[in-house]
């Protein structure tokens, strides 16, 4: 079984709820250790070659507050040899110019610091103006969840994404990360 570290932050509990759904699905397939990002440092990241990061976006494209506090530390992580999957929670109607920007903010740092992003997710099925998470046209750098407007999609999206990332985490997976 793969050893995965999941790090998340949530301001009003939505990302926490999404994290619980995700854990229910993934725990059947992998050993996952879960941390709140407000309670860790650099060291915890050293323990894992497989990472899942979860966050919401706030205040017109800012990281969730605990991730904001961790931002400078996160920039110092060497991601080479690590595969990283990101899920982000946001509101495509209320904040359509900054939809799930947090995914893209973290994802860019992972790429710059030598990591591989897995779990790219199509932008089809969402209605937003712009997103830092849309790294390649038509593709978010990770799973976008919108509990505010598309709550009924949350569970099926998570199910599909978990299947996808478990395949992409596999060392024998020949599909090259697109980022
Ligand atoms: C003041 C405020 C600012 C927000 N800014 C953004 C934003 O820039 N982009 C986005 O996608 N969602 C934005 N949202 C939506 C939140 O990310 C969304 O409600 C999310 O579910 C909150 O998750 P959390 O409780 O885990 O922090 C904002 C919400 C509020 C209330």
JSON list of C-alpha atoms and ligand atoms in Angstrom, two decimals:
[
{"chain": "A", "resi": 1, "resn": "UNK", "atom": "CA", "xyz": [0.00, 0.00, 0.00]},
{"chain": "A", "resi": 2, "resn": "UNK", "atom": "CA", "xyz": [1.21, 3.46, -0.84]},
{"chain": "A", "resi": 3, "resn": "UNK", "atom": "CA", "xyz": [2.12, 5.87, 1.96]},
{"chain": "A", "resi": 4, "resn": "UNK", "atom": "CA", "xyz": [0.54, 9.24, 1.28]},
{"chain": "A", "resi": 5, "resn": "UNK", "atom": "CA", "xyz": [0.67, 12.47, 3.27]},
{"chain": "A", "resi": 6, "resn": "UNK", "atom": "CA", "xyz": [-2.45, 14.63, 3.02]},
{"chain": "A", "resi": 7, "resn": "UNK", "atom": "CA", "xyz": [-2.16, 18.26, 4.13]},
{"chain": "A", "resi": 8, "resn": "UNK", "atom": "CA", "xyz": [-5.20, 20.52, 4.19]},
{"chain": "A", "resi": 9, "resn": "UNK", "atom": "CA", "xyz": [-6.50, 23.81, 5.52]},
{"chain": "A", "resi": 10, "resn": "UNK", "atom": "CA", "xyz": [-10.10, 25.04, 5.88]},
{"chain": "A", "resi": 11, "resn": "UNK", "atom": "CA", "xyz": [-11.56, 28.30, 7.18]},
{"chain": "A", "resi": 12, "resn": "UNK", "atom": "CA", "xyz": [-15.28, 27.56, 7.53]},
{"chain": "A", "resi": 13, "resn": "UNK", "atom": "CA", "xyz": [-15.19, 23.77, 7.33]},
{"chain": "A", "resi": 14, "resn": "UNK", "atom": "CA", "xyz": [-15.97, 23.13, 3.67]},
{"chain": "A", "resi": 15, "resn": "UNK", "atom": "CA", "xyz": [-12.53, 21.85, 2.72]},
{"chain": "A", "resi": 16, "resn": "UNK", "atom": "CA", "xyz": [-12.58, 19.80, 5.90]},
{"chain": "A", "resi": 17, "resn": "UNK", "atom": "CA", "xyz": [-15.87, 18.20, 4.81]},
{"chain": "A", "resi": 18, "resn": "UNK", "atom": "CA", "xyz": [-14.47, 17.54, 1.34]},
{"chain": "A", "resi": 19, "resn": "UNK", "atom": "CA", "xyz": [-11.35, 16.06, 2.94]},
{"chain": "A", "resi": 20, "resn": "UNK", "atom": "CA", "xyz": [-13.47, 13.64, 4.95]},
{"chain": "A", "resi": 21, "resn": "UNK", "atom": "CA", "xyz": [-15.28, 12.47, 1.81]},
{"chain": "A", "resi": 22, "resn": "UNK", "atom": "CA", "xyz": [-11.98, 12.04, 0.03]},
{"chain": "A", "resi": 23, "resn": "UNK", "atom": "CA", "xyz": [-10.45, 10.09, 2.90]},
{"chain": "A", "resi": 24, "resn": "UNK", "atom": "CA", "xyz": [-13.40, 7.70, 2.97]},
{"chain": "A", "resi": 25, "resn": "UNK", "atom": "CA", "xyz": [-12.74, 6.82, -0.66]},
{"chain": "A", "resi": 26, "resn": "UNK", "atom": "CA", "xyz": [-8.96, 6.75, -0.60]},
{"chain": "A", "resi": 27, "resn": "UNK", "atom": "CA", "xyz": [-8.44, 4.85, 2.64]},
{"chain": "A", "resi": 28, "resn": "UNK", "atom": "CA", "xyz": [-9.62, 1.66, 0.96]},
{"chain": "A", "resi": 29, "resn": "UNK", "atom": "CA", "xyz": [-6.72, 1.94, -1.46]},
{"chain": "A", "resi": 30, "resn": "UNK", "atom": "CA", "xyz": [-3.81, 3.58, 0.36]},
{"chain": "A", "resi": 31, "resn": "UNK", "atom": "CA", "xyz": [-2.39, 4.43, 3.75]},
{"chain": "A", "resi": 32, "resn": "UNK", "atom": "CA", "xyz": [-2.99, 8.14, 4.26]},
{"chain": "A", "resi": 33, "resn": "UNK", "atom": "CA", "xyz": [-1.67, 10.30, 7.11]},
{"chain": "A", "resi": 34, "resn": "UNK", "atom": "CA", "xyz": [-3.66, 13.52, 7.46]},
{"chain": "A", "resi": 35, "resn": "UNK", "atom": "CA", "xyz": [-2.39, 16.84, 8.78]},
{"chain": "A", "resi": 36, "resn": "UNK", "atom": "CA", "xyz": [-3.87, 20.29, 9.18]},
{"chain": "A", "resi": 37, "resn": "UNK", "atom": "CA", "xyz": [-1.43, 22.63, 7.51]},
{"chain": "A", "resi": 38, "resn": "UNK", "atom": "CA", "xyz": [-1.59, 25.05, 10.44]},
{"chain": "A", "resi": 39, "resn": "UNK", "atom": "CA", "xyz": [-0.01, 22.41, 12.66]},
{"chain": "A", "resi": 40, "resn": "UNK", "atom": "CA", "xyz": [2.99, 21.24, 10.63]},
{"chain": "A", "resi": 41, "resn": "UNK", "atom": "CA", "xyz": [6.41, 22.40, 9.47]},
{"chain": "A", "resi": 42, "resn": "UNK", "atom": "CA", "xyz": [8.84, 21.49, 6.71]},
{"chain": "A", "resi": 43, "resn": "UNK", "atom": "CA", "xyz": [9.80, 18.19, 8.32]},
{"chain": "A", "resi": 44, "resn": "UNK", "atom": "CA", "xyz": [6.46, 16.48, 7.84]},
{"chain": "A", "resi": 45, "resn": "UNK", "atom": "CA", "xyz": [6.79, 16.91, 4.09]},
{"chain": "A", "resi": 46, "resn": "UNK", "atom": "CA", "xyz": [10.08, 14.98, 4.09]},
{"chain": "A", "resi": 47, "resn": "UNK", "atom": "CA", "xyz": [8.28, 11.80, 5.09]},
{"chain": "A", "resi": 48, "resn": "UNK", "atom": "CA", "xyz": [6.32, 11.37, 1.87]},
{"chain": "A", "resi": 49, "resn": "UNK", "atom": "CA", "xyz": [6.96, 10.91, -1.84]},
{"chain": "A", "resi": 50, "resn": "UNK", "atom": "CA", "xyz": [3.22, 11.04, -2.46]},
{"chain": "A", "resi": 51, "resn": "UNK", "atom": "CA", "xyz": [1.39, 14.15, -1.36]},
{"chain": "A", "resi": 52, "resn": "UNK", "atom": "CA", "xyz": [-2.19, 15.36, -1.49]},
{"chain": "A", "resi": 53, "resn": "UNK", "atom": "CA", "xyz": [-2.81, 19.04, -0.72]},
{"chain": "A", "resi": 54, "resn": "UNK", "atom": "CA", "xyz": [-6.24, 20.52, 0.00]},
{"chain": "A", "resi": 55, "resn": "UNK", "atom": "CA", "xyz": [-7.24, 24.16, 0.37]},
{"chain": "A", "resi": 56, "resn": "UNK", "atom": "CA", "xyz": [-9.87, 26.78, -0.28]},
{"chain": "A", "resi": 57, "resn": "UNK", "atom": "CA", "xyz": [-9.38, 30.19, -1.92]},
{"chain": "A", "resi": 58, "resn": "UNK", "atom": "CA", "xyz": [-10.30, 33.43, -0.16]},
{"chain": "A", "resi": 59, "resn": "UNK", "atom": "CA", "xyz": [-10.37, 37.20, -0.67]},
{"chain": "A", "resi": 60, "resn": "UNK", "atom": "CA", "xyz": [-10.06, 37.40, -4.43]},
{"chain": "A", "resi": 61, "resn": "UNK", "atom": "CA", "xyz": [-7.45, 34.77, -5.11]},
{"chain": "A", "resi": 62, "resn": "UNK", "atom": "CA", "xyz": [-5.67, 34.34, -1.77]},
{"chain": "A", "resi": 63, "resn": "UNK", "atom": "CA", "xyz": [-4.70, 31.09, -0.12]},
{"chain": "A", "resi": 64, "resn": "UNK", "atom": "CA", "xyz": [-6.82, 29.80, 2.76]},
{"chain": "A", "resi": 65, "resn": "UNK", "atom": "CA", "xyz": [-5.51, 31.49, 5.94]},
{"chain": "A", "resi": 66, "resn": "UNK", "atom": "CA", "xyz": [-3.44, 28.58, 7.36]},
{"chain": "A", "resi": 67, "resn": "UNK", "atom": "CA", "xyz": [-1.90, 27.96, 3.94]},
{"chain": "A", "resi": 68, "resn": "UNK", "atom": "CA", "xyz": [-1.20, 31.70, 3.70]},
{"chain": "A", "resi": 69, "resn": "UNK", "atom": "CA", "xyz": [0.72, 31.39, 6.97]},
{"chain": "A", "resi": 70, "resn": "UNK", "atom": "CA", "xyz": [2.62, 28.40, 5.55]},
{"chain": "A", "resi": 71, "resn": "UNK", "atom": "CA", "xyz": [3.30, 30.02, 2.17]},
{"chain": "A", "resi": 72, "resn": "UNK", "atom": "CA", "xyz": [6.95, 31.03, 2.82]},
{"chain": "A", "resi": 73, "resn": "UNK", "atom": "CA", "xyz": [7.79, 27.62, 4.29]},
{"chain": "A", "resi": 74, "resn": "UNK", "atom": "CA", "xyz": [6.09, 25.86, 1.37]},
{"chain": "A", "resi": 75, "resn": "UNK", "atom": "CA", "xyz": [8.31, 27.74, -1.08]},
{"chain": "A", "resi": 76, "resn": "UNK", "atom": "CA", "xyz": [11.38, 26.20, 0.59]},
{"chain": "A", "resi": 77, "resn": "UNK", "atom": "CA", "xyz": [10.28, 22.58, 0.04]},
{"chain": "A", "resi": 78, "resn": "UNK", "atom": "CA", "xyz": [12.28, 20.59, -2.48]},
{"chain": "A", "resi": 79, "resn": "UNK", "atom": "CA", "xyz": [9.67, 18.60, -4.38]},
{"chain": "A", "resi": 80, "resn": "UNK", "atom": "CA", "xyz": [12.02, 16.60, -6.60]},
{"chain": "A", "resi": 81, "resn": "UNK", "atom": "CA", "xyz": [11.05, 12.94, -6.56]},
{"chain": "A", "resi": 82, "resn": "UNK", "atom": "CA", "xyz": [7.62, 13.80, -5.19]},
{"chain": "A", "resi": 83, "resn": "UNK", "atom": "CA", "xyz": [4.26, 13.38, -6.88]},
{"chain": "A", "resi": 84, "resn": "UNK", "atom": "CA", "xyz": [1.69, 15.91, -5.75]},
{"chain": "A", "resi": 85, "resn": "UNK", "atom": "CA", "xyz": [-2.10, 15.98, -6.20]},
{"chain": "A", "resi": 86, "resn": "UNK", "atom": "CA", "xyz": [-4.07, 19.11, -5.24]},
{"chain": "A", "resi": 87, "resn": "UNK", "atom": "CA", "xyz": [-7.77, 19.66, -4.60]},
{"chain": "A", "resi": 88, "resn": "UNK", "atom": "CA", "xyz": [-9.27, 23.08, -4.09]},
{"chain": "A", "resi": 89, "resn": "UNK", "atom": "CA", "xyz": [-12.60, 24.42, -2.95]},
{"chain": "A", "resi": 90, "resn": "UNK", "atom": "CA", "xyz": [-14.08, 27.66, -4.27]},
{"chain": "A", "resi": 91, "resn": "UNK", "atom": "CA", "xyz": [-17.08, 29.54, -5.61]},
{"chain": "A", "resi": 92, "resn": "UNK", "atom": "CA", "xyz": [-17.25, 29.91, -9.40]},
{"chain": "A", "resi": 93, "resn": "UNK", "atom": "CA", "xyz": [-20.25, 32.26, -9.36]},
{"chain": "A", "resi": 94, "resn": "UNK", "atom": "CA", "xyz": [-19.33, 34.60, -6.51]},
{"chain": "A", "resi": 95, "resn": "UNK", "atom": "CA", "xyz": [-15.61, 34.67, -7.30]},
{"chain": "A", "resi": 96, "resn": "UNK", "atom": "CA", "xyz": [-15.48, 33.71, -10.98]},
{"chain": "A", "resi": 97, "resn": "UNK", "atom": "CA", "xyz": [-12.35, 35.74, -11.70]},
{"chain": "A", "resi": 98, "resn": "UNK", "atom": "CA", "xyz": [-10.38, 33.91, -9.03]},
{"chain": "A", "resi": 99, "resn": "UNK", "atom": "CA", "xyz": [-11.98, 30.47, -9.05]},
{"chain": "A", "resi": 100, "resn": "UNK", "atom": "CA", "xyz": [-9.89, 28.00, -7.01]},
{"chain": "A", "resi": 101, "resn": "UNK", "atom": "CA", "xyz": [-6.79, 30.13, -7.56]},
{"chain": "A", "resi": 102, "resn": "UNK", "atom": "CA", "xyz": [-5.18, 28.46, -4.56]},
{"chain": "A", "resi": 103, "resn": "UNK", "atom": "CA", "xyz": [-4.71, 25.23, -6.55]},
{"chain": "A", "resi": 104, "resn": "UNK", "atom": "CA", "xyz": [-2.62, 27.15, -9.07]},
{"chain": "A", "resi": 105, "resn": "UNK", "atom": "CA", "xyz": [-0.64, 29.08, -6.48]},
{"chain": "A", "resi": 106, "resn": "UNK", "atom": "CA", "xyz": [0.51, 25.88, -4.75]},
{"chain": "A", "resi": 107, "resn": "UNK", "atom": "CA", "xyz": [0.84, 23.94, -8.01]},
{"chain": "A", "resi": 108, "resn": "UNK", "atom": "CA", "xyz": [3.23, 26.46, -9.54]},
{"chain": "A", "resi": 109, "resn": "UNK", "atom": "CA", "xyz": [5.52, 26.27, -6.51]},
{"chain": "A", "resi": 110, "resn": "UNK", "atom": "CA", "xyz": [5.52, 22.45, -6.73]},
{"chain": "A", "resi": 111, "resn": "UNK", "atom": "CA", "xyz": [6.54, 22.61, -10.39]},
{"chain": "A", "resi": 112, "resn": "UNK", "atom": "CA", "xyz": [9.16, 25.33, -9.81]},
{"chain": "A", "resi": 113, "resn": "UNK", "atom": "CA", "xyz": [10.66, 23.27, -6.98]},
{"chain": "A", "resi": 114, "resn": "UNK", "atom": "CA", "xyz": [11.03, 20.11, -9.05]},
{"chain": "A", "resi": 115, "resn": "UNK", "atom": "CA", "xyz": [7.85, 18.16, -8.25]},
{"chain": "A", "resi": 116, "resn": "UNK", "atom": "CA", "xyz": [5.38, 16.40, -10.52]},
{"chain": "A", "resi": 117, "resn": "UNK", "atom": "CA", "xyz": [1.76, 17.44, -10.46]},
{"chain": "A", "resi": 118, "resn": "UNK", "atom": "CA", "xyz": [-0.72, 14.65, -10.95]},
{"chain": "A", "resi": 119, "resn": "UNK", "atom": "CA", "xyz": [-4.52, 14.72, -10.88]},
{"chain": "A", "resi": 120, "resn": "UNK", "atom": "CA", "xyz": [-5.05, 17.35, -13.58]},
{"chain": "A", "resi": 121, "resn": "UNK", "atom": "CA", "xyz": [-8.76, 17.96, -13.96]},
{"chain": "A", "resi": 122, "resn": "UNK", "atom": "CA", "xyz": [-10.76, 19.29, -16.94]},
{"chain": "A", "resi": 123, "resn": "UNK", "atom": "CA", "xyz": [-12.35, 22.76, -16.68]},
{"chain": "A", "resi": 124, "resn": "UNK", "atom": "CA", "xyz": [-15.36, 21.44, -18.60]},
{"chain": "A", "resi": 125, "resn": "UNK", "atom": "CA", "xyz": [-18.49, 21.48, -16.46]},
{"chain": "A", "resi": 126, "resn": "UNK", "atom": "CA", "xyz": [-17.57, 24.69, -14.63]},
{"chain": "A", "resi": 127, "resn": "UNK", "atom": "CA", "xyz": [-18.58, 28.26, -15.47]},
{"chain": "A", "resi": 128, "resn": "UNK", "atom": "CA", "xyz": [-15.95, 30.79, -14.40]},
{"chain": "A", "resi": 129, "resn": "UNK", "atom": "CA", "xyz": [-14.07, 33.75, -15.90]},
{"chain": "A", "resi": 130, "resn": "UNK", "atom": "CA", "xyz": [-10.49, 33.03, -14.98]},
{"chain": "A", "resi": 131, "resn": "UNK", "atom": "CA", "xyz": [-8.40, 30.90, -12.67]},
{"chain": "A", "resi": 132, "resn": "UNK", "atom": "CA", "xyz": [-4.73, 30.71, -11.75]},
{"chain": "A", "resi": 133, "resn": "UNK", "atom": "CA", "xyz": [-5.41, 26.97, -11.45]},
{"chain": "A", "resi": 134, "resn": "UNK", "atom": "CA", "xyz": [-5.99, 26.71, -15.23]},
{"chain": "A", "resi": 135, "resn": "UNK", "atom": "CA", "xyz": [-2.34, 26.14, -15.99]},
{"chain": "A", "resi": 136, "resn": "UNK", "atom": "CA", "xyz": [-2.93, 24.71, -19.46]},
{"chain": "A", "resi": 137, "resn": "UNK", "atom": "CA", "xyz": [-6.04, 25.79, -21.39]},
{"chain": "A", "resi": 138, "resn": "UNK", "atom": "CA", "xyz": [-8.89, 23.48, -20.42]},
{"chain": "A", "resi": 139, "resn": "UNK", "atom": "CA", "xyz": [-7.07, 21.93, -17.46]},
{"chain": "A", "resi": 140, "resn": "UNK", "atom": "CA", "xyz": [-6.97, 22.77, -13.78]},
{"chain": "A", "resi": 141, "resn": "UNK", "atom": "CA", "xyz": [-3.82, 21.73, -11.94]},
{"chain": "A", "resi": 142, "resn": "UNK", "atom": "CA", "xyz": [-6.03, 19.72, -9.60]},
{"chain": "A", "resi": 143, "resn": "UNK", "atom": "CA", "xyz": [-9.58, 18.86, -8.61]},
{"chain": "A", "resi": 144, "resn": "UNK", "atom": "CA", "xyz": [-11.93, 21.86, -8.34]},
{"chain": "A", "resi": 145, "resn": "UNK", "atom": "CA", "xyz": [-14.84, 21.51, -5.91]},
{"chain": "A", "resi": 146, "resn": "UNK", "atom": "CA", "xyz": [-17.64, 24.08, -5.64]},
{"chain": "A", "resi": 147, "resn": "UNK", "atom": "CA", "xyz": [-19.86, 23.25, -2.70]},
{"chain": "A", "resi": 148, "resn": "UNK", "atom": "CA", "xyz": [-21.55, 26.67, -2.97]},
{"chain": "A", "resi": 149, "resn": "UNK", "atom": "CA", "xyz": [-22.99, 26.06, -6.45]},
{"chain": "A", "resi": 150, "resn": "UNK", "atom": "CA", "xyz": [-22.44, 22.44, -7.46]},
{"chain": "A", "resi": 151, "resn": "UNK", "atom": "CA", "xyz": [-22.67, 20.50, -4.23]},
{"chain": "A", "resi": 152, "resn": "UNK", "atom": "CA", "xyz": [-24.35, 17.57, -5.96]},
{"chain": "A", "resi": 153, "resn": "UNK", "atom": "CA", "xyz": [-21.22, 17.11, -8.07]},
{"chain": "A", "resi": 154, "resn": "UNK", "atom": "CA", "xyz": [-18.84, 16.89, -5.13]},
{"chain": "A", "resi": 155, "resn": "UNK", "atom": "CA", "xyz": [-19.11, 13.19, -4.40]},
{"chain": "A", "resi": 156, "resn": "UNK", "atom": "CA", "xyz": [-18.94, 11.92, -8.00]},
{"chain": "A", "resi": 157, "resn": "UNK", "atom": "CA", "xyz": [-16.04, 14.27, -8.74]},
{"chain": "A", "resi": 158, "resn": "UNK", "atom": "CA", "xyz": [-14.11, 13.02, -5.73]},
{"chain": "A", "resi": 159, "resn": "UNK", "atom": "CA", "xyz": [-14.77, 9.38, -6.64]},
{"chain": "A", "resi": 160, "resn": "UNK", "atom": "CA", "xyz": [-13.46, 9.86, -10.15]},
{"chain": "A", "resi": 161, "resn": "UNK", "atom": "CA", "xyz": [-10.47, 11.92, -9.06]},
{"chain": "A", "resi": 162, "resn": "UNK", "atom": "CA", "xyz": [-9.44, 9.40, -6.39]},
{"chain": "A", "resi": 163, "resn": "UNK", "atom": "CA", "xyz": [-9.46, 6.64, -9.02]},
{"chain": "A", "resi": 164, "resn": "UNK", "atom": "CA", "xyz": [-7.38, 8.85, -11.31]},
{"chain": "A", "resi": 165, "resn": "UNK", "atom": "CA", "xyz": [-4.75, 9.86, -8.75]},
{"chain": "A", "resi": 166, "resn": "UNK", "atom": "CA", "xyz": [-4.30, 6.32, -7.44]},
{"chain": "A", "resi": 167, "resn": "UNK", "atom": "CA", "xyz": [-3.39, 5.28, -10.98]},
{"chain": "A", "resi": 168, "resn": "UNK", "atom": "CA", "xyz": [-1.16, 8.30, -11.50]},
{"chain": "A", "resi": 169, "resn": "UNK", "atom": "CA", "xyz": [0.66, 7.81, -8.19]},
{"chain": "A", "resi": 170, "resn": "UNK", "atom": "CA", "xyz": [1.68, 4.35, -9.36]},
{"chain": "A", "resi": 171, "resn": "UNK", "atom": "CA", "xyz": [5.40, 4.15, -10.23]},
{"chain": "A", "resi": 172, "resn": "UNK", "atom": "CA", "xyz": [4.58, 1.89, -13.18]},
{"chain": "A", "resi": 173, "resn": "UNK", "atom": "CA", "xyz": [2.18, 4.42, -14.61]},
{"chain": "A", "resi": 174, "resn": "UNK", "atom": "CA", "xyz": [3.52, 5.36, -18.02]},
{"chain": "A", "resi": 175, "resn": "UNK", "atom": "CA", "xyz": [1.30, 8.38, -18.49]},
{"chain": "A", "resi": 176, "resn": "UNK", "atom": "CA", "xyz": [3.56, 11.40, -18.09]},
{"chain": "A", "resi": 177, "resn": "UNK", "atom": "CA", "xyz": [2.30, 14.20, -15.88]},
{"chain": "A", "resi": 178, "resn": "UNK", "atom": "CA", "xyz": [1.03, 16.98, -18.13]},
{"chain": "A", "resi": 179, "resn": "UNK", "atom": "CA", "xyz": [2.49, 19.74, -15.96]},
{"chain": "B", "resi": 1, "resn": "LIG", "atom": "C1", "xyz": [-15.04, 36.66, 1.51]},
{"chain": "B", "resi": 1, "resn": "LIG", "atom": "C2", "xyz": [-14.90, 35.46, 0.65]},
{"chain": "B", "resi": 1, "resn": "LIG", "atom": "C3", "xyz": [-13.94, 35.44, -0.35]},
{"chain": "B", "resi": 1, "resn": "LIG", "atom": "C4", "xyz": [-13.82, 34.33, -1.21]},
{"chain": "B", "resi": 1, "resn": "LIG", "atom": "N1", "xyz": [-12.92, 34.36, -2.25]},
{"chain": "B", "resi": 1, "resn": "LIG", "atom": "C5", "xyz": [-12.88, 33.33, -3.13]},
{"chain": "B", "resi": 1, "resn": "LIG", "atom": "C6", "xyz": [-12.02, 33.37, -4.26]},
{"chain": "B", "resi": 1, "resn": "LIG", "atom": "O1", "xyz": [-11.25, 34.31, -4.48]},
{"chain": "B", "resi": 1, "resn": "LIG", "atom": "N2", "xyz": [-12.04, 32.31, -5.12]},
{"chain": "B", "resi": 1, "resn": "LIG", "atom": "C7", "xyz": [-12.86, 31.22, -4.93]},
{"chain": "B", "resi": 1, "resn": "LIG", "atom": "O2", "xyz": [-12.84, 30.30, -5.74]},
{"chain": "B", "resi": 1, "resn": "LIG", "atom": "N3", "xyz": [-13.69, 31.17, -3.87]},
{"chain": "B", "resi": 1, "resn": "LIG", "atom": "C8", "xyz": [-13.72, 32.19, -2.96]},
{"chain": "B", "resi": 1, "resn": "LIG", "atom": "N4", "xyz": [-14.56, 32.13, -1.89]},
{"chain": "B", "resi": 1, "resn": "LIG", "atom": "C9", "xyz": [-15.39, 30.92, -1.67]},
{"chain": "B", "resi": 1, "resn": "LIG", "atom": "C10", "xyz": [-14.78, 29.97, -0.65]},
{"chain": "B", "resi": 1, "resn": "LIG", "atom": "O3", "xyz": [-13.54, 29.45, -1.08]},
{"chain": "B", "resi": 1, "resn": "LIG", "atom": "C11", "xyz": [-15.75, 28.82, -0.45]},
{"chain": "B", "resi": 1, "resn": "LIG", "atom": "O4", "xyz": [-16.90, 29.30, 0.20]},
{"chain": "B", "resi": 1, "resn": "LIG", "atom": "C12", "xyz": [-15.17, 27.61, 0.25]},
{"chain": "B", "resi": 1, "resn": "LIG", "atom": "O5", "xyz": [-16.15, 26.61, 0.30]},
{"chain": "B", "resi": 1, "resn": "LIG", "atom": "C13", "xyz": [-14.67, 27.90, 1.65]},
{"chain": "B", "resi": 1, "resn": "LIG", "atom": "O6", "xyz": [-13.98, 26.75, 2.10]},
{"chain": "B", "resi": 1, "resn": "LIG", "atom": "P1", "xyz": [-13.38, 26.57, 3.58]},
{"chain": "B", "resi": 1, "resn": "LIG", "atom": "O7", "xyz": [-14.54, 26.65, 4.53]},
{"chain": "B", "resi": 1, "resn": "LIG", "atom": "O8", "xyz": [-12.76, 25.24, 3.59]},
{"chain": "B", "resi": 1, "resn": "LIG", "atom": "O9", "xyz": [-12.37, 27.67, 3.80]},
{"chain": "B", "resi": 1, "resn": "LIG", "atom": "C14", "xyz": [-14.67, 33.22, -1.02]},
{"chain": "B", "resi": 1, "resn": "LIG", "atom": "C15", "xyz": [-15.64, 33.24, -0.01]},
{"chain": "B", "resi": 1, "resn": "LIG", "atom": "C16", "xyz": [-15.76, 34.34, 0.82]},
{"chain": "B", "resi": 1, "resn": "LIG", "atom": "C17", "xyz": [-16.82, 34.32, 1.89]}
]
